Tab-separated table of C-alpha atoms in Angstrom:
chain	number	residue	atom	x	y	z
A	1	MET	CA	-20.457	-80.651	-37.104
A	2	SER	CA	-23.155	-79.121	-35.567
A	3	LYS	CA	-26.183	-78.073	-37.907
A	4	VAL	CA	-29.584	-75.662	-37.610
A	5	LEU	CA	-31.249	-75.140	-39.456
A	6	PHE	CA	-33.999	-72.331	-39.509
A	7	ARG	CA	-37.023	-71.845	-42.128
A	8	ASN	CA	-39.863	-70.679	-43.005
A	9	VAL	CA	-38.261	-66.677	-41.099
A	10	SER	CA	-38.966	-63.467	-42.276
A	11	ILE	CA	-35.028	-62.176	-42.027
A	12	LEU	CA	-34.104	-59.611	-40.393
A	13	ASP	CA	-30.590	-59.048	-41.126
A	14	SER	CA	-29.644	-55.541	-39.827
A	15	THR	CA	-27.848	-53.846	-43.600
A	16	GLY	CA	-31.051	-51.462	-43.555
A	17	ALA	CA	-32.583	-53.509	-46.600
A	18	ASP	CA	-36.001	-54.741	-45.105
A	19	PRO	CA	-37.311	-58.022	-43.947
A	20	TYR	CA	-37.014	-61.158	-46.844
A	21	PRO	CA	-38.128	-64.750	-46.230
A	22	GLY	CA	-35.795	-67.433	-46.942
A	23	ASP	CA	-33.800	-69.992	-44.719
A	24	VAL	CA	-31.086	-68.846	-42.329
A	25	LEU	CA	-27.844	-72.456	-41.884
A	26	VAL	CA	-26.109	-71.924	-38.984
A	27	GLU	CA	-22.475	-74.513	-38.272
A	28	ASP	CA	-21.238	-74.879	-35.384
A	29	ASP	CA	-20.800	-71.072	-34.384
A	30	ARG	CA	-21.478	-69.592	-37.833
A	31	ILE	CA	-24.248	-68.258	-39.615
A	32	ALA	CA	-22.909	-70.465	-42.941
A	33	ALA	CA	-25.930	-69.877	-45.650
A	34	VAL	CA	-28.915	-67.076	-45.280
A	35	GLY	CA	-31.858	-66.971	-47.780
A	36	THR	CA	-31.498	-70.499	-50.539
A	37	VAL	CA	-29.933	-73.344	-47.823
A	38	ASP	CA	-28.625	-76.177	-50.301
A	39	GLU	CA	-30.679	-78.971	-49.366
A	40	ALA	CA	-27.309	-81.281	-49.258
A	41	ARG	CA	-25.366	-78.828	-46.900
A	42	ALA	CA	-28.029	-78.810	-44.294
A	43	LEU	CA	-28.725	-82.428	-44.306
A	44	HIS	CA	-28.761	-83.196	-40.636
A	45	ALA	CA	-29.858	-80.684	-39.366
A	46	GLN	CA	-31.546	-79.861	-36.131
A	47	VAL	CA	-34.380	-77.664	-38.199
A	48	VAL	CA	-36.257	-74.836	-36.126
A	49	GLU	CA	-39.370	-74.585	-38.437
A	50	GLY	CA	-39.982	-70.900	-39.351
A	51	ARG	CA	-42.887	-69.585	-40.096
A	52	GLY	CA	-42.458	-66.351	-41.272
A	53	ARG	CA	-41.295	-65.350	-37.896
A	54	THR	CA	-38.781	-62.836	-38.172
A	55	LEU	CA	-35.142	-64.082	-37.345
A	56	MET	CA	-33.342	-60.647	-36.235
A	57	SER	CA	-28.855	-60.470	-35.017
A	58	GLY	CA	-29.004	-59.878	-31.510
A	59	LEU	CA	-29.589	-56.939	-29.469
A	60	CYS	CA	-26.135	-54.701	-27.979
A	61	ASP	CA	-26.553	-52.467	-25.096
A	62	ALA	CA	-24.263	-50.108	-25.292
A	63	HIS	CA	-23.790	-48.576	-21.543
A	64	THR	CA	-24.765	-52.315	-19.396
A	65	HIS	CA	-23.972	-52.151	-15.668
A	66	PHE	CA	-24.426	-55.574	-14.428
A	67	SER	CA	-23.654	-54.449	-10.931
A	68	TRP	CA	-26.119	-51.851	-10.392
A	69	ASN	CA	-28.358	-53.902	-8.039
A	70	ASN	CA	-32.044	-52.569	-8.665
A	71	SER	CA	-31.177	-50.814	-5.669
A	72	ALA	CA	-34.438	-47.017	-4.889
A	73	ASP	CA	-31.010	-45.746	-2.632
A	74	LEU	CA	-27.670	-44.425	-5.276
A	75	ASP	CA	-25.607	-45.825	-2.091
A	76	GLY	CA	-26.800	-48.876	-2.063
A	77	LEU	CA	-24.765	-49.555	-4.773
A	78	GLY	CA	-22.079	-50.175	-2.409
A	79	GLY	CA	-23.081	-51.463	0.358
A	80	MET	CA	-24.017	-55.138	-0.965
A	81	PRO	CA	-21.078	-57.642	0.384
A	82	VAL	CA	-18.932	-58.680	-2.163
A	83	GLU	CA	-20.027	-62.121	-2.571
A	84	GLU	CA	-23.822	-61.190	-2.423
A	85	HIS	CA	-23.063	-58.499	-5.470
A	86	LEU	CA	-20.820	-61.537	-7.327
A	87	LEU	CA	-24.363	-63.394	-7.174
A	88	PHE	CA	-26.342	-60.806	-7.985
A	89	SER	CA	-24.250	-59.746	-11.425
A	90	MET	CA	-24.081	-63.284	-12.513
A	91	GLU	CA	-27.929	-62.840	-12.243
A	92	SER	CA	-27.546	-60.134	-14.290
A	93	ALA	CA	-25.370	-60.917	-16.405
A	94	LYS	CA	-28.700	-64.026	-17.705
A	95	LYS	CA	-31.296	-61.385	-17.283
A	96	TYR	CA	-29.232	-59.808	-20.372
A	97	ILE	CA	-28.901	-62.916	-22.060
A	98	ASP	CA	-32.530	-63.930	-21.439
A	99	SER	CA	-34.051	-60.725	-22.818
A	100	GLY	CA	-32.268	-60.951	-26.450
A	101	TYR	CA	-29.045	-58.940	-25.323
A	102	THR	CA	-25.612	-61.128	-27.170
A	103	MET	CA	-23.654	-57.908	-27.155
A	104	CYS	CA	-23.082	-55.548	-23.986
A	105	LEU	CA	-20.456	-53.392	-23.074
A	106	GLY	CA	-19.437	-52.751	-19.610
A	107	ALA	CA	-19.908	-48.533	-18.139
A	108	ALA	CA	-18.609	-49.516	-15.121
A	109	SER	CA	-18.796	-51.842	-12.099
A	110	ALA	CA	-19.596	-50.806	-8.953
A	111	LYS	CA	-16.343	-52.649	-7.529
A	112	GLU	CA	-13.146	-53.458	-8.788
A	113	ARG	CA	-13.650	-57.320	-10.195
A	114	LEU	CA	-16.946	-57.557	-11.187
A	115	ASP	CA	-17.349	-57.092	-14.606
A	116	VAL	CA	-14.285	-58.246	-14.952
A	117	VAL	CA	-15.196	-62.378	-12.739
A	118	CYS	CA	-18.646	-62.039	-14.528
A	119	ARG	CA	-16.647	-61.788	-18.319
A	120	ASP	CA	-14.570	-64.199	-17.644
A	121	ALA	CA	-16.975	-66.772	-16.116
A	122	ILE	CA	-19.105	-66.367	-19.579
A	123	ASN	CA	-16.095	-65.774	-21.288
A	124	ALA	CA	-15.118	-70.076	-19.626
A	125	GLY	CA	-18.871	-71.278	-20.246
A	126	ARG	CA	-19.708	-71.129	-16.426
A	127	ILE	CA	-22.115	-69.246	-16.373
A	128	PRO	CA	-24.587	-68.257	-18.772
A	129	GLY	CA	-24.822	-64.036	-20.041
A	130	PRO	CA	-23.541	-61.791	-23.654
A	131	ARG	CA	-20.664	-61.378	-25.283
A	132	TYR	CA	-19.458	-58.404	-22.471
A	133	LEU	CA	-16.554	-56.178	-22.573
A	134	ALA	CA	-15.556	-55.688	-19.242
A	135	ASN	CA	-15.420	-52.363	-17.014
A	136	GLY	CA	-14.151	-50.983	-13.202
A	137	PRO	CA	-15.277	-48.358	-11.452
A	138	GLU	CA	-15.302	-45.811	-13.426
A	139	ILE	CA	-12.287	-42.631	-12.184
A	140	ALA	CA	-13.707	-39.071	-10.279
A	141	VAL	CA	-11.077	-36.733	-9.008
A	142	THR	CA	-11.982	-35.021	-5.091
A	143	GLY	CA	-15.275	-33.235	-5.188
A	144	GLY	CA	-16.407	-35.179	-8.431
A	145	ALA	CA	-17.371	-38.241	-6.771
A	146	LEU	CA	-21.289	-39.299	-7.823
A	147	ILE	CA	-21.540	-41.921	-5.586
A	148	LYS	CA	-17.810	-42.510	-3.637
A	149	SER	CA	-18.335	-46.018	-2.454
A	150	ILE	CA	-18.294	-47.274	-6.313
A	151	THR	CA	-15.814	-44.622	-7.901
A	152	LYS	CA	-11.850	-44.731	-8.172
A	153	PHE	CA	-10.217	-41.297	-7.666
A	154	ALA	CA	-8.180	-39.602	-9.055
A	155	ASP	CA	-6.636	-36.600	-9.131
A	156	GLY	CA	-4.233	-34.488	-11.835
A	157	PRO	CA	-2.772	-36.309	-15.240
A	158	GLU	CA	-0.498	-38.975	-12.917
A	159	GLY	CA	-3.469	-39.594	-10.946
A	160	MET	CA	-5.154	-40.618	-13.620
A	161	ARG	CA	-2.129	-42.689	-14.898
A	162	LEU	CA	-1.992	-44.215	-12.281
A	163	ALA	CA	-5.829	-44.732	-11.783
A	164	VAL	CA	-6.062	-46.286	-15.060
A	165	ARG	CA	-2.548	-48.606	-15.055
A	166	GLN	CA	-4.194	-49.945	-12.130
A	167	LEU	CA	-7.647	-50.807	-13.094
A	168	ILE	CA	-5.597	-51.701	-16.718
A	169	ASP	CA	-4.226	-54.761	-14.230
A	170	LEU	CA	-7.583	-56.281	-12.976
A	171	GLY	CA	-8.095	-57.037	-16.730
A	172	VAL	CA	-10.825	-54.528	-17.972
A	173	ASP	CA	-11.396	-53.696	-21.235
A	174	GLN	CA	-12.323	-50.248	-21.322
A	175	ILE	CA	-11.612	-47.215	-18.590
A	176	LYS	CA	-14.986	-45.454	-17.464
A	177	LEU	CA	-13.962	-41.792	-16.586
A	178	SER	CA	-17.414	-39.774	-14.540
A	179	MET	CA	-16.847	-36.600	-15.785
A	180	THR	CA	-19.588	-34.172	-14.845
A	181	GLY	CA	-22.449	-34.466	-12.639
A	182	GLU	CA	-25.969	-35.635	-11.668
A	183	GLU	CA	-29.056	-34.023	-10.200
A	184	ILE	CA	-30.511	-36.758	-8.501
A	185	THR	CA	-27.636	-36.499	-5.985
A	186	GLY	CA	-29.291	-33.489	-4.862
A	187	THR	CA	-24.826	-31.879	-5.388
A	188	GLN	CA	-23.924	-31.865	-8.226
A	189	ARG	CA	-25.367	-30.596	-11.523
A	190	ALA	CA	-25.936	-32.310	-14.833
A	191	GLU	CA	-24.018	-28.935	-16.648
A	192	ASP	CA	-21.437	-29.547	-14.187
A	193	THR	CA	-17.674	-30.548	-15.515
A	194	TYR	CA	-15.708	-31.417	-12.817
A	195	PHE	CA	-12.112	-33.100	-14.982
A	196	SER	CA	-9.692	-30.477	-16.463
A	197	ASP	CA	-8.573	-31.472	-20.117
A	198	GLU	CA	-5.096	-31.971	-19.132
A	199	GLU	CA	-6.809	-34.942	-16.307
A	200	VAL	CA	-9.048	-35.919	-19.321
A	201	ALA	CA	-5.826	-35.718	-22.306
A	202	ALA	CA	-3.634	-38.419	-19.582
A	203	ALA	CA	-6.107	-40.972	-18.559
A	204	VAL	CA	-6.738	-40.533	-22.676
A	205	ALA	CA	-3.324	-41.125	-22.974
A	206	GLU	CA	-2.521	-43.907	-20.989
A	207	ALA	CA	-4.964	-45.907	-21.715
A	208	HIS	CA	-5.183	-45.940	-25.463
A	209	ARG	CA	-0.908	-46.508	-25.025
A	210	ARG	CA	-2.242	-50.122	-23.341
A	211	GLY	CA	-4.607	-50.598	-26.463
A	212	LYS	CA	-8.092	-50.061	-24.189
A	213	ARG	CA	-10.762	-47.979	-25.141
A	214	VAL	CA	-12.599	-44.994	-22.936
A	215	CYS	CA	-15.680	-43.909	-22.247
A	216	ALA	CA	-17.242	-41.150	-20.413
A	217	HIS	CA	-19.991	-40.054	-18.274
A	218	ALA	CA	-20.736	-36.117	-19.870
A	219	ARG	CA	-24.150	-34.708	-19.688
A	220	SER	CA	-21.711	-31.413	-19.720
A	221	ALA	CA	-21.619	-29.215	-22.936
A	222	GLU	CA	-17.943	-28.917	-21.963
A	223	SER	CA	-17.528	-32.198	-20.879
A	224	VAL	CA	-18.457	-33.589	-24.677
A	225	LYS	CA	-16.927	-31.070	-26.084
A	226	MET	CA	-13.618	-32.218	-23.994
A	227	CYS	CA	-14.513	-35.680	-24.807
A	228	LEU	CA	-14.116	-35.286	-28.143
A	229	ARG	CA	-10.401	-32.969	-28.432
A	230	ASN	CA	-9.362	-35.899	-25.769
A	231	LYS	CA	-10.426	-38.947	-28.559
A	232	VAL	CA	-12.597	-40.155	-25.822
A	233	ASP	CA	-13.942	-43.277	-27.245
A	234	ILE	CA	-18.135	-43.223	-26.334
A	235	ILE	CA	-19.847	-40.706	-25.026
A	236	TYR	CA	-22.307	-41.593	-22.486
A	237	HIS	CA	-25.350	-39.389	-22.310
A	238	ALA	CA	-24.665	-35.423	-23.598
A	239	SER	CA	-27.264	-34.331	-22.481
A	240	PHE	CA	-26.303	-31.226	-23.222
A	241	THR	CA	-24.408	-30.753	-26.362
A	242	ASP	CA	-24.245	-26.976	-27.373
A	243	ALA	CA	-24.087	-25.724	-31.191
A	244	GLU	CA	-20.200	-26.219	-31.641
A	245	GLY	CA	-20.070	-30.049	-29.792
A	246	MET	CA	-22.630	-30.567	-31.933
A	247	ASP	CA	-20.324	-29.386	-34.970
A	248	MET	CA	-17.283	-31.413	-33.353
A	249	LEU	CA	-19.505	-34.182	-32.917
A	250	GLU	CA	-19.972	-34.674	-36.921
A	251	ALA	CA	-16.563	-33.518	-37.737
A	252	ASN	CA	-15.950	-37.078	-35.971
A	253	LYS	CA	-18.613	-39.389	-36.467
A	254	ASP	CA	-16.110	-41.467	-37.635
A	255	TRP	CA	-14.706	-42.830	-35.042
A	256	VAL	CA	-17.199	-41.172	-31.913
A	257	PHE	CA	-20.581	-43.537	-30.189
A	258	VAL	CA	-22.492	-42.036	-28.116
A	259	ALA	CA	-24.820	-43.553	-25.707
A	260	PRO	CA	-27.341	-41.467	-24.366
A	261	GLY	CA	-29.133	-43.665	-21.803
A	262	ILE	CA	-32.686	-41.975	-22.760
A	263	ASN	CA	-34.434	-44.557	-20.069
A	264	TRP	CA	-32.645	-43.052	-17.622
A	265	LEU	CA	-34.328	-39.659	-17.939
A	266	ILE	CA	-37.214	-41.035	-18.942
A	267	ALA	CA	-38.278	-43.113	-15.547
A	268	THR	CA	-36.320	-40.919	-13.146
A	269	LEU	CA	-38.793	-38.038	-14.387
A	270	TYR	CA	-41.876	-40.531	-14.583
A	271	GLU	CA	-41.568	-43.574	-12.814
A	272	ALA	CA	-39.345	-43.512	-9.562
A	273	GLU	CA	-42.146	-41.555	-6.823
A	274	ALA	CA	-42.517	-45.283	-5.744
A	275	PHE	CA	-38.847	-45.115	-4.987
A	276	GLY	CA	-39.015	-41.828	-2.841
A	277	PHE	CA	-37.952	-39.443	-6.028
A	278	PRO	CA	-41.821	-37.839	-7.282
A	279	GLN	CA	-42.135	-36.515	-10.287
A	280	GLU	CA	-42.663	-32.737	-8.924
A	281	ALA	CA	-38.999	-33.449	-7.422
A	282	ALA	CA	-37.464	-34.447	-10.629
A	283	GLU	CA	-38.875	-31.142	-11.264
A	284	ALA	CA	-37.425	-29.338	-9.705
A	285	VAL	CA	-33.673	-30.378	-9.539
A	286	GLY	CA	-33.143	-30.819	-13.617
A	287	TYR	CA	-34.718	-33.792	-14.750
A	288	LYS	CA	-37.907	-32.290	-17.314
A	289	LYS	CA	-35.645	-29.657	-18.513
A	290	GLU	CA	-32.507	-32.356	-19.516
A	291	LEU	CA	-34.805	-34.188	-20.832
A	292	GLU	CA	-36.334	-31.622	-23.621
A	293	VAL	CA	-32.286	-30.606	-24.381
A	294	ALA	CA	-31.439	-34.304	-24.404
A	295	THR	CA	-34.587	-34.745	-26.313
A	296	ASP	CA	-33.472	-31.843	-29.447
A	297	GLY	CA	-30.152	-32.999	-28.970
A	298	LEU	CA	-29.736	-36.000	-30.024
A	299	ARG	CA	-32.643	-35.439	-32.445
A	300	GLU	CA	-29.910	-33.313	-34.580
A	301	MET	CA	-27.117	-36.037	-33.114
A	302	HIS	CA	-29.645	-38.110	-35.441
A	303	ARG	CA	-29.615	-36.647	-38.539
A	304	ARG	CA	-26.472	-35.554	-38.883
A	305	GLY	CA	-25.684	-39.368	-39.062
A	306	ILE	CA	-24.020	-39.608	-35.352
A	307	LYS	CA	-23.176	-43.084	-33.870
A	308	LEU	CA	-26.156	-43.215	-31.310
A	309	LEU	CA	-26.950	-46.214	-29.558
A	310	PRO	CA	-28.891	-47.908	-27.576
A	311	GLY	CA	-28.962	-49.002	-23.587
A	312	GLY	CA	-27.703	-47.066	-20.906
A	313	ASP	CA	-27.810	-46.915	-16.423
A	314	TYR	CA	-30.289	-50.072	-16.567
A	315	GLY	CA	-30.334	-51.785	-12.463
A	316	PHE	CA	-32.306	-48.671	-10.726
A	317	ALA	CA	-34.822	-49.624	-8.851
A	318	TRP	CA	-37.398	-47.599	-10.960
A	319	THR	CA	-35.343	-48.888	-14.282
A	320	PRO	CA	-34.652	-52.554	-13.410
A	321	HIS	CA	-32.814	-55.146	-15.130
A	322	GLY	CA	-34.487	-57.208	-17.588
A	323	THR	CA	-35.915	-53.794	-19.053
A	324	TYR	CA	-33.094	-52.721	-21.539
A	325	ALA	CA	-35.132	-53.002	-24.935
A	326	ARG	CA	-37.133	-49.828	-23.519
A	327	ASP	CA	-34.481	-47.812	-25.377
A	328	LEU	CA	-35.411	-49.544	-28.800
A	329	GLU	CA	-39.521	-47.859	-27.847
A	330	HIS	CA	-37.621	-44.394	-26.534
A	331	PHE	CA	-35.131	-43.992	-30.093
A	332	VAL	CA	-38.635	-44.745	-32.259
A	333	GLU	CA	-41.179	-42.670	-30.050
A	334	ARG	CA	-38.774	-39.599	-28.902
A	335	LEU	CA	-35.733	-39.453	-31.132
A	336	GLY	CA	-37.349	-39.601	-34.046
A	337	PHE	CA	-35.579	-42.792	-34.873
A	338	THR	CA	-38.087	-44.826	-37.599
A	339	PRO	CA	-38.244	-48.951	-36.012
A	340	MET	CA	-35.662	-50.503	-38.883
A	341	GLU	CA	-32.752	-47.775	-37.917
A	342	ALA	CA	-33.195	-48.609	-33.890
A	343	ILE	CA	-32.812	-52.712	-34.704
A	344	VAL	CA	-29.754	-51.295	-36.869
A	345	SER	CA	-28.326	-49.153	-34.289
A	346	ALA	CA	-28.680	-52.246	-31.737
A	347	THR	CA	-27.520	-54.531	-33.956
A	348	ARG	CA	-25.108	-52.909	-36.118
A	349	LEU	CA	-23.618	-50.879	-34.417
A	350	GLY	CA	-23.259	-53.103	-31.900
A	351	GLY	CA	-20.951	-55.104	-33.687
A	352	GLU	CA	-18.812	-52.519	-34.400
A	353	ILE	CA	-18.710	-50.688	-30.282
A	354	MET	CA	-17.685	-54.255	-30.001
A	355	LEU	CA	-15.335	-54.175	-31.800
A	356	ARG	CA	-16.182	-57.008	-34.529
A	357	PRO	CA	-18.335	-55.649	-36.945
A	358	ASP	CA	-17.845	-57.897	-39.278
A	359	GLU	CA	-18.305	-60.998	-36.660
A	360	LEU	CA	-21.552	-58.731	-34.834
A	361	GLY	CA	-24.621	-57.936	-34.877
A	362	GLN	CA	-25.702	-59.324	-39.283
A	363	VAL	CA	-28.154	-62.177	-40.464
A	364	GLN	CA	-24.373	-62.769	-42.947
A	365	PRO	CA	-22.446	-65.930	-44.108
A	366	GLY	CA	-19.483	-65.707	-41.548
A	367	TYR	CA	-20.292	-63.800	-38.400
A	368	LEU	CA	-21.377	-65.619	-35.328
A	369	ALA	CA	-25.062	-67.535	-34.753
A	370	ASP	CA	-26.515	-64.512	-32.590
A	371	LEU	CA	-30.111	-64.747	-33.089
A	372	LEU	CA	-33.052	-64.218	-32.120
A	373	LEU	CA	-36.522	-66.060	-33.372
A	374	VAL	CA	-39.250	-63.410	-33.189
A	375	ASP	CA	-43.117	-63.861	-32.984
A	376	GLY	CA	-43.899	-60.976	-33.967
A	377	ASP	CA	-43.252	-58.222	-36.530
A	378	PRO	CA	-40.159	-55.629	-34.467
A	379	LEU	CA	-41.050	-52.915	-38.071
A	380	GLU	CA	-44.074	-52.941	-36.979
A	381	ASP	CA	-43.688	-52.560	-33.739
A	382	ILE	CA	-40.357	-52.250	-31.798
A	383	THR	CA	-41.740	-53.312	-28.412
A	384	VAL	CA	-41.917	-56.305	-29.287
A	385	LEU	CA	-38.782	-56.990	-28.542
A	386	GLN	CA	-39.626	-55.827	-25.019
A	387	ASP	CA	-42.174	-59.657	-24.637
A	388	HIS	CA	-39.773	-62.075	-23.110
A	389	ASP	CA	-42.826	-64.390	-24.256
A	390	LYS	CA	-41.878	-63.562	-27.828
A	391	LEU	CA	-38.709	-64.130	-27.699
A	392	HIS	CA	-38.754	-67.936	-29.392
A	393	ALA	CA	-35.438	-69.050	-29.643
A	394	ILE	CA	-32.684	-67.277	-27.858
A	395	MET	CA	-29.137	-68.302	-29.971
A	396	LYS	CA	-25.395	-67.184	-28.985
A	397	ASP	CA	-22.705	-68.721	-31.068
A	398	GLY	CA	-24.546	-71.015	-32.803
A	399	ARG	CA	-26.247	-72.793	-29.555
A	400	PHE	CA	-29.280	-72.433	-28.330
A	401	HIS	CA	-30.160	-70.247	-24.620
A	402	LYS	CA	-33.157	-70.305	-24.935
A	403	GLU	CA	-35.650	-72.919	-27.130
A	404	ASP	CA	-39.384	-73.598	-27.325
A	405	SER	CA	-40.693	-76.070	-25.092
A	406	GLY	CA	-41.701	-77.848	-28.873
A	407	ILE	CA	-37.813	-77.893	-29.156
A	408	ALA	CA	-36.276	-81.398	-29.137
A	409	PRO	CA	-33.299	-82.628	-26.802
A	410	ARG	CA	-30.048	-82.649	-29.984
A	411	SER	CA	-29.286	-85.678	-29.048
A	412	GLY	CA	-31.592	-86.897	-32.481
A	413	LEU	CA	-28.767	-84.553	-34.956
A	414	ASP	CA	-26.785	-87.351	-35.548
A	415	ALA	CA	-29.155	-89.111	-37.526
A	416	PRO	CA	-28.410	-91.725	-39.692
A	417	ALA	CA	-27.610	-90.232	-43.495
A	418	GLY	CA	-30.644	-90.113	-46.246
A	419	PRO	CA	-32.646	-88.132	-48.386
A	420	VAL	CA	-33.731	-85.250	-47.072
A	421	THR	CA	-37.345	-86.052	-47.013
A	422	ASP	CA	-40.306	-85.536	-43.895
A	423	ALA	CA	-40.409	-89.175	-43.204
A	424	THR	CA	-35.862	-89.105	-42.572
A	425	ARG	CA	-35.489	-85.236	-41.794
A	426	ARG	CA	-35.401	-84.358	-38.187
A	427	VAL	CA	-37.848	-81.786	-37.253
A	428	VAL	CA	-37.791	-79.738	-34.488
A	429	GLU	CA	-40.946	-77.659	-34.696
A	430	ALA	CA	-41.533	-74.187	-32.669
A	431	ARG	CA	-44.223	-72.672	-30.586
A	432	PRO	CA	-46.829	-72.172	-33.344
């Protein structure tokens, strides 16, 4: 049995309780004990001296695009040759776990099998990456695609059923519907809705019949209500949710998730000028209005207890891979979350959206050992999670993805039995 003891850490367990000092013992891939650890049980464990640093769950991005290739040109998402695109997607997977993200939910793939191949390679241990639920190309109706080169087209209920079946045959974990416009396209408005109720109903019914969930790009007021009427499981953006839609969200908050992708709006409005989309242009097409309306709506969703999760649309030139934890700062600074609420959203709710609420997203006995050792207190400064140098250790499945330079090789785990003393304990010193 492999054992790792995190000693003298500040345990941020994602239950909502205040952090507390203690030890955490990992045995193989599971958290075995939290708080007070019996010395006999910890015998021969590799010891990481926490020195009061924060030990918390790995993070979740609920709107992930491994294959969004940091392009400044929307059509560039589809133009990359498949061989290079697969390599880029694998590098993105590594970037997520390098950033402390151990859970990711795929929100669309730029080519049919990129997500599926990456997920399978991660699960087989062939490449590093987070736990991943894979998607395929997003489905759009004729005339409703945001980026034609990365879209699977379907029309009418029968067309939707066929498209869903074809994607399931590829091995996806969920289905993506692209129901509304996006202002940056220049032709399709965020408040437009392109799907009919009958099309959404057919797609959802077929996916659910096969045990798959459905997520949707849904910015308009009508698209949000259409999602709720037809049991779309995960709503992306929800920027223009109206009063009726807000009441429907609240009535269905036990099962629906909203991942607004708030950093996309902020970065597109204020940070895309160097890539050919200045703030004046962003305001002219409606991004300032959308950000203001979305902020008010998301604050109201939070007040009503609707499940909001961070993450979304990283992988454009102005929202580059590796900057994912900016969403947590936006949740606190813009949406009115406390730092604790933002962390719970990115951890405990992450376990829920990954369909493993009793195994992921908390530092509790029996949970999978997906852990971050953070040099700092994210409850005092949520931005510490954006600094990769402050992530002193990253663990997934009880194995270190990132170890501090002071951590010795794991060959020392098989030390001879004997009393636990300073002379015989295998102490692994992490960074002071």
